[in-house]
Amino acid sequence: MVNILNEYSDYKLIIEGHTDNTGNVDKNQILSEKRAASIKNYFENKGIEVARLLSSGYGDSKPLVENNSVANKARNRRVDMNIKLKD
């Protein structure tokens, strides 16, 4: 991903952190924001311009699957990344 962003300077990286529904909603929101920020920091440390990186946390509001099993909860604890052209 770093190589792609270095090669295509007109791309932005959108980073989205997520959690499962275990625990406090507010704490999950903070955790998801920290997950996304950690990935953003990685790319910053690799020399990607901060202006090209957007990180957000969504807590448990956007699950991939229902939070009805240990396996599904694990799938919902994630960071999604999408590339888009700069505005």
XYZ file of C-alpha atoms in Angstrom:
87
model
C 0.000 0.000 0.000
C 2.878 2.368 0.781
C 4.355 1.693 -2.665
C 1.019 2.401 -4.340
C 0.577 5.665 -2.437
C 4.143 6.701 -3.281
C 3.617 5.913 -6.957
C 0.227 7.607 -7.257
C 0.389 10.936 -5.455
C -3.189 11.793 -6.464
C -4.569 9.007 -4.235
C -5.871 9.455 -0.686
C -6.197 6.688 1.869
C -9.380 6.454 3.929
C -8.862 4.439 7.114
C -11.867 3.244 9.134
C -11.621 1.574 12.550
C -14.322 -0.766 13.878
C -15.088 -2.857 16.972
C -17.511 -5.576 17.949
C -20.399 -4.809 20.316
C -18.719 -6.095 23.487
C -18.427 -3.537 26.269
C -19.216 0.145 26.587
C -20.304 1.998 23.443
C -18.208 5.079 24.251
C -15.096 3.003 24.921
C -15.636 1.090 21.678
C -15.842 4.396 19.803
C -12.530 5.522 21.282
C -10.945 2.134 20.561
C -12.040 2.259 16.918
C -10.624 5.773 16.546
C -7.323 4.622 18.061
C -7.197 1.636 15.696
C -7.600 3.881 12.680
C -5.135 6.461 14.026
C -2.519 3.758 14.556
C -2.696 2.775 10.890
C -2.615 6.433 9.877
C 0.522 6.934 11.980
C 2.138 3.949 10.261
C 1.643 5.546 6.849
C 2.822 8.939 8.133
C 6.009 7.278 9.416
C 6.491 5.771 5.947
C 6.501 9.295 4.471
C 2.923 9.584 3.204
C 1.618 13.174 3.487
C -0.810 13.639 6.375
C -3.192 15.510 4.042
C -3.595 12.288 2.028
C -4.656 10.227 5.063
C -8.121 10.337 6.625
C -8.866 8.193 9.672
C -12.217 7.696 11.391
C -13.627 5.387 14.023
C -17.099 3.894 13.899
C -17.240 1.798 17.063
C -19.674 -1.063 16.546
C -22.015 0.883 14.242
C -20.901 -0.798 10.975
C -20.492 -4.522 11.588
C -19.568 -6.821 8.701
C -21.592 -9.622 10.257
C -23.895 -10.038 13.243
C -22.126 -9.964 16.606
C -23.668 -13.304 17.571
C -20.583 -15.516 17.925
C -16.930 -15.317 18.919
C -15.892 -15.771 15.270
C -18.217 -13.022 14.042
C -17.109 -10.621 16.766
C -13.505 -11.205 15.677
C -14.446 -10.316 12.071
C -15.998 -7.053 13.242
C -12.843 -5.942 15.095
C -11.024 -4.532 12.089
C -9.607 -1.619 10.138
C -10.835 -1.031 6.589
C -8.767 0.943 4.084
C -9.963 2.431 0.821
C -8.096 4.382 -1.798
C -9.753 7.282 -3.578
C -8.605 10.094 -5.839
C -7.880 13.369 -4.082
C -10.694 15.916 -4.313
